[in-house]
mmCIF file of C-alpha atoms in Angstrom:
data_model
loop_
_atom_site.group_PDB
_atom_site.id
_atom_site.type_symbol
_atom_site.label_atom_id
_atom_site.label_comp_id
_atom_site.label_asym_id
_atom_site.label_seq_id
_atom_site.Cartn_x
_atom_site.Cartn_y
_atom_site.Cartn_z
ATOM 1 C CA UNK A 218 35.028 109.372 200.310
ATOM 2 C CA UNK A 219 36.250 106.934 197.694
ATOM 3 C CA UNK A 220 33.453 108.450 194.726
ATOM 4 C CA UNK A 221 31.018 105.676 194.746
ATOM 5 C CA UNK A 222 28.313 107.453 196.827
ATOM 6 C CA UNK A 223 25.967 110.390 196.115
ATOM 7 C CA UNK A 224 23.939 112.828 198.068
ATOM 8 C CA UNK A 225 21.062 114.113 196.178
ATOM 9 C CA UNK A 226 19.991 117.498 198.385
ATOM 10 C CA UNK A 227 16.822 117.215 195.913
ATOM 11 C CA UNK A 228 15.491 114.040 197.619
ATOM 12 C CA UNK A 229 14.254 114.889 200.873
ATOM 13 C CA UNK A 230 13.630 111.112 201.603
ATOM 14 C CA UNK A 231 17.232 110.397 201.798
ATOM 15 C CA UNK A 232 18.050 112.756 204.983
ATOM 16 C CA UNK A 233 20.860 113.410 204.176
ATOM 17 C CA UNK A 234 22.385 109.710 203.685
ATOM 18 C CA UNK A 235 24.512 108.991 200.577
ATOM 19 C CA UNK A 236 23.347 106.867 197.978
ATOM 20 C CA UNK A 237 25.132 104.601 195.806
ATOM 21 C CA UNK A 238 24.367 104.587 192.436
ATOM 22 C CA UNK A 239 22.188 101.680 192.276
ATOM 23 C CA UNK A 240 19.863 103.472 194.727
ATOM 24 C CA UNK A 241 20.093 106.637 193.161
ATOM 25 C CA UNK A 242 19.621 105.227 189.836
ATOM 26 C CA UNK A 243 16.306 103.340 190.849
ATOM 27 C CA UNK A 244 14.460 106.162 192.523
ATOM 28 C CA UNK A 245 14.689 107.983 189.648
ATOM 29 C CA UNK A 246 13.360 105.255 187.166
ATOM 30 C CA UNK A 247 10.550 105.370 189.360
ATOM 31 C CA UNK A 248 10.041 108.595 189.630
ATOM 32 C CA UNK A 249 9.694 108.485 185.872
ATOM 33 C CA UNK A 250 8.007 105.709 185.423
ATOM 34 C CA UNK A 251 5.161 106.771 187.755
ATOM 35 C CA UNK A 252 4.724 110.169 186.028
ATOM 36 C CA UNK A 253 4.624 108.661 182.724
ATOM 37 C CA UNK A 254 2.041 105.909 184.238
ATOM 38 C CA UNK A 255 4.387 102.579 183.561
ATOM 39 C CA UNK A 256 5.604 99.784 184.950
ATOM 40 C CA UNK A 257 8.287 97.485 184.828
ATOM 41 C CA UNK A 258 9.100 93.915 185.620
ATOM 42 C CA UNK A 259 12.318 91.632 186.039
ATOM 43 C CA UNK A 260 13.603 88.464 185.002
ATOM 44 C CA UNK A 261 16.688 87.467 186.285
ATOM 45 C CA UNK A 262 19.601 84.598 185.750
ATOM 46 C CA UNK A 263 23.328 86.289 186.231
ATOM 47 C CA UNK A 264 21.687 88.610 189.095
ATOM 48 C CA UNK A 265 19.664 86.269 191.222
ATOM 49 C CA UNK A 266 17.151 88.434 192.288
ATOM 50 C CA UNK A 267 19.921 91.319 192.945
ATOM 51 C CA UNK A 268 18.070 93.599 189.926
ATOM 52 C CA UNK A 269 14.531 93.306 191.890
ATOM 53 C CA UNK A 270 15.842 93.993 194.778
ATOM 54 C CA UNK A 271 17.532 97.242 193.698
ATOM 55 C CA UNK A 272 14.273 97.938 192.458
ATOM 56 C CA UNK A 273 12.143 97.321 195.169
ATOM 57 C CA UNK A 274 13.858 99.254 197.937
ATOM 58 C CA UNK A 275 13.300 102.526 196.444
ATOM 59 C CA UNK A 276 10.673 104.460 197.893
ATOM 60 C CA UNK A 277 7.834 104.544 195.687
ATOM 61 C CA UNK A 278 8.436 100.753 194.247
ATOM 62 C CA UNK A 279 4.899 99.507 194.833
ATOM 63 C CA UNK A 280 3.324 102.002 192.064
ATOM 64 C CA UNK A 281 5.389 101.042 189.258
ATOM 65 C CA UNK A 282 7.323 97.691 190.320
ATOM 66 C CA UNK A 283 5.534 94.695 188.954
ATOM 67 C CA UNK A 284 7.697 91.749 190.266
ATOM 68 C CA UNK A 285 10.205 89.229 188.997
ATOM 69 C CA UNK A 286 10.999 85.804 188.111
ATOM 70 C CA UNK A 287 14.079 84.365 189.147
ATOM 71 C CA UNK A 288 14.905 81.835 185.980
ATOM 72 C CA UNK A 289 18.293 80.593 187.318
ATOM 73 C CA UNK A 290 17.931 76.998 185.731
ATOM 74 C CA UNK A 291 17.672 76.587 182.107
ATOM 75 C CA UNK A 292 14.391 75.098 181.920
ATOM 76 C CA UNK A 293 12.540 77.464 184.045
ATOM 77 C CA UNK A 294 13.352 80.259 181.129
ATOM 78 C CA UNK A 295 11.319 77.911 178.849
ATOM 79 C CA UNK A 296 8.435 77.715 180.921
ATOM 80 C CA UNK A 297 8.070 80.488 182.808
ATOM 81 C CA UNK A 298 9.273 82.820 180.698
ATOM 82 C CA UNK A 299 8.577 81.411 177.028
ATOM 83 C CA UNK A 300 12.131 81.444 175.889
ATOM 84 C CA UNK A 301 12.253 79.201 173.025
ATOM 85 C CA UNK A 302 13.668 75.323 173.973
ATOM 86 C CA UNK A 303 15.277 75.277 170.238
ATOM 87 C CA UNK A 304 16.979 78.138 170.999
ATOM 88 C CA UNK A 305 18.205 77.252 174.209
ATOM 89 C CA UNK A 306 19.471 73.924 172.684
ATOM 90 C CA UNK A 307 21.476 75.654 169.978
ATOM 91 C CA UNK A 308 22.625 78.726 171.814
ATOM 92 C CA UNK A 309 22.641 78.141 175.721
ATOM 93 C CA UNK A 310 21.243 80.834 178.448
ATOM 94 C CA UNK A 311 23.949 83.167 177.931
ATOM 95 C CA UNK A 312 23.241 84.655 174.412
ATOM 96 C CA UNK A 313 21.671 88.116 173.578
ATOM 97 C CA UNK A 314 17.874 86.592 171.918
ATOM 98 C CA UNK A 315 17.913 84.816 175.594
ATOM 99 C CA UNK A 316 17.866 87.824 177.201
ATOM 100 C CA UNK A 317 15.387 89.771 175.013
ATOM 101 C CA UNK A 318 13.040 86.775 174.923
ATOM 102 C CA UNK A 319 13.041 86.609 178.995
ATOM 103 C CA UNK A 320 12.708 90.662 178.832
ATOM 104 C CA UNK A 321 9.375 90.083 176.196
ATOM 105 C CA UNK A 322 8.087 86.929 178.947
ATOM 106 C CA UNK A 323 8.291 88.819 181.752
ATOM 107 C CA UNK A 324 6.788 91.843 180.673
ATOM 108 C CA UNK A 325 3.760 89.803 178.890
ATOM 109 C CA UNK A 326 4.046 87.219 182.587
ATOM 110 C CA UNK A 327 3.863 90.417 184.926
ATOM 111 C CA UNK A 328 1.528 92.758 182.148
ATOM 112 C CA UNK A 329 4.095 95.500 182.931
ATOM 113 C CA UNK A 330 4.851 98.555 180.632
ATOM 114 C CA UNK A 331 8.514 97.488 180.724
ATOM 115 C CA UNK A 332 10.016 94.028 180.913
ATOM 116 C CA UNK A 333 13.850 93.901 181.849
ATOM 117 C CA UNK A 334 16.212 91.203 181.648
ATOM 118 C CA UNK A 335 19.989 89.663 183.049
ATOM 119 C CA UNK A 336 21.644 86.842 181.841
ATOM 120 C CA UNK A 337 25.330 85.964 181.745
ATOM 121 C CA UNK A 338 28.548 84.038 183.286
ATOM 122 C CA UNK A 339 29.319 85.377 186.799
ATOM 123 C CA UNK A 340 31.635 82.320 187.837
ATOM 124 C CA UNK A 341 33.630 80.920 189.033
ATOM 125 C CA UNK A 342 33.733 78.779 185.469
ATOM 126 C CA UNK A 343 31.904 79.775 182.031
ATOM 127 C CA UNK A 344 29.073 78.100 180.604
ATOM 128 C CA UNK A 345 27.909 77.435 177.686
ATOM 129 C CA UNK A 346 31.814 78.363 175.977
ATOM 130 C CA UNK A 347 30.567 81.775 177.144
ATOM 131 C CA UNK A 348 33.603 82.999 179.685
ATOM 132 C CA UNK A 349 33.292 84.735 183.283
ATOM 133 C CA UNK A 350 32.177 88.356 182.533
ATOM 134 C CA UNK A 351 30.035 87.682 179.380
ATOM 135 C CA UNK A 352 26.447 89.082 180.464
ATOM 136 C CA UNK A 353 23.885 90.492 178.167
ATOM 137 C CA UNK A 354 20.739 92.589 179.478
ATOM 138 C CA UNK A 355 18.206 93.619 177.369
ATOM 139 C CA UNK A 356 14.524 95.749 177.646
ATOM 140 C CA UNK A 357 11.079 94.865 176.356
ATOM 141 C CA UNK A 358 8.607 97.468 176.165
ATOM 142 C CA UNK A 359 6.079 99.298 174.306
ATOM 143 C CA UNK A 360 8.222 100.559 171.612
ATOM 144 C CA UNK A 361 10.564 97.296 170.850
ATOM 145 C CA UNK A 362 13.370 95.635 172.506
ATOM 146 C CA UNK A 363 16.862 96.370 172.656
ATOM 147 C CA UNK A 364 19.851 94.204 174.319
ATOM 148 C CA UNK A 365 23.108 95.489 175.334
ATOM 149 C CA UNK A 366 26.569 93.514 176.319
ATOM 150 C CA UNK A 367 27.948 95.434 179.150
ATOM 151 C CA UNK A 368 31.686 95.340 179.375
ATOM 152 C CA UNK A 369 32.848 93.009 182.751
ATOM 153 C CA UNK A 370 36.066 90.773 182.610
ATOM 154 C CA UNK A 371 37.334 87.933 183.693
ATOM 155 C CA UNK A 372 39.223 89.685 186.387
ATOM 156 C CA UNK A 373 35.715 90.614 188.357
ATOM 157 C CA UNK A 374 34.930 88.757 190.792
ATOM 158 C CA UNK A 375 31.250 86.969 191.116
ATOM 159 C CA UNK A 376 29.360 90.083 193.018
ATOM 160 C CA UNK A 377 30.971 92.795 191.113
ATOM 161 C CA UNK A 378 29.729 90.795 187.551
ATOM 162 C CA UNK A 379 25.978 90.749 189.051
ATOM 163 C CA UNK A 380 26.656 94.403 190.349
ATOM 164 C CA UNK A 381 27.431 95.674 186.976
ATOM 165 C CA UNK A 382 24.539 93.672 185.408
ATOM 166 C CA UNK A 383 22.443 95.419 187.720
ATOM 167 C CA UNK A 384 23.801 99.025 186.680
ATOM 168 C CA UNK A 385 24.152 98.062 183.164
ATOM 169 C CA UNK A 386 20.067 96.647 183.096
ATOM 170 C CA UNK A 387 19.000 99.917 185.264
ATOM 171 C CA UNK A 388 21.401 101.747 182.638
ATOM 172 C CA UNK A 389 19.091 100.278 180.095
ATOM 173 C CA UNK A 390 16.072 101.327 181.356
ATOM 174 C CA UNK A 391 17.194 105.327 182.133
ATOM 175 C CA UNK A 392 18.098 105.469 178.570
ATOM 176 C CA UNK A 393 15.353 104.605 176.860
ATOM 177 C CA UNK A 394 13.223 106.502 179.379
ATOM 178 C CA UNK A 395 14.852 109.438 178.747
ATOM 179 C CA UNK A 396 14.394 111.465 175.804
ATOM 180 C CA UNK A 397 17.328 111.645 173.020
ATOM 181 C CA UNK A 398 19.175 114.651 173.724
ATOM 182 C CA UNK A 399 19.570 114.658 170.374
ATOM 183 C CA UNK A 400 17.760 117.122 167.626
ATOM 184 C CA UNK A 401 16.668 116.446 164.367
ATOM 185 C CA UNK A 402 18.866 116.970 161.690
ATOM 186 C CA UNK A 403 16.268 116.829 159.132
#
């Protein structure tokens, strides 16, 4: 076994099949999500519908997945999403108030708990003088946004770039679901 699957004996769904990561990782944002009573909703460039589908295929999806919106062109993030033209003009799709402004549409678009986001360079050329690699992902939800710049290189090749966008946006999510391990020092 080369490491990148996991058996979880706790999930009696699984029957014994290893997960990957990605599949691990998504039943247990739903899990949490449904016990807490939220949901979450996608909007995707760099992945191309790859975070939505991770999310769908858990068990459980249709109590706390709220859909996506595949914004691959630039204009459809202005006006499906709400992502500011002026913006866009100055900055391009691949910049870090991109992605938090498509996280803050979709969530508002879908009137989910939790709005994620992906956008980025996958290749095989950069865009916007962004390079191959560069990808931003970035959460909307009830208590702010946040964005994060995953690390990915020029050295990836296309699927692995959208894989780790995926991992790095479901990443996102786990975090700020989970509570800060973390005391007070006050």
């Amino acid at each position: 076994m080369d490491g990148t699957r996991v058996s979880s004996s706790a999930d009696s769904a699984d029957s014994g099949r290893g997960l990957d990561r990605v599949e691990l990782l998504a039943r247990q944002l739903h899990a949490a999500l449904d016990a807490a009573g939220h949901t979450v909703a996608v909007a995707e460039s760099l992945t191309a519908g790859r975070l939505g589908a991770a999310l769908a295929e858990a068990p459980g999806a249709s109590r706390t997945f709220r859909g996506g919106v595949i914004a691959y062109q630039t204009e459809t993030k202005a006006a499906v999403l709400g992502v500011d033209r002026c913006l866009l003009a100055a900055e391009g799709a691949v910049h870090p108030n991109v992605a938090v402004q498509m996280a803050v549409g979709v969530r508002r678009l879908m009137d989910a708990s939790y709005g994620l986001a992906t956008t980025g360079v996958a290749g095989p050329d950069s865009q916007d003088g962004e390079q191959v690699g560069t990808l931003f992902v970035a959460l909307g939800g009830p208590h702010g946004t946040v964005v994060a710049e995953p690390e990915a290189g020029e050295s990836m090749n296309r699927e692995a770039i959208q894989q780790a966008a995926v991992m790095a946006a479901l990443e996102l999510l786990r975090d700020h679901l989970r509570p800060s391990q973390q005391g007070s020092r006050d």
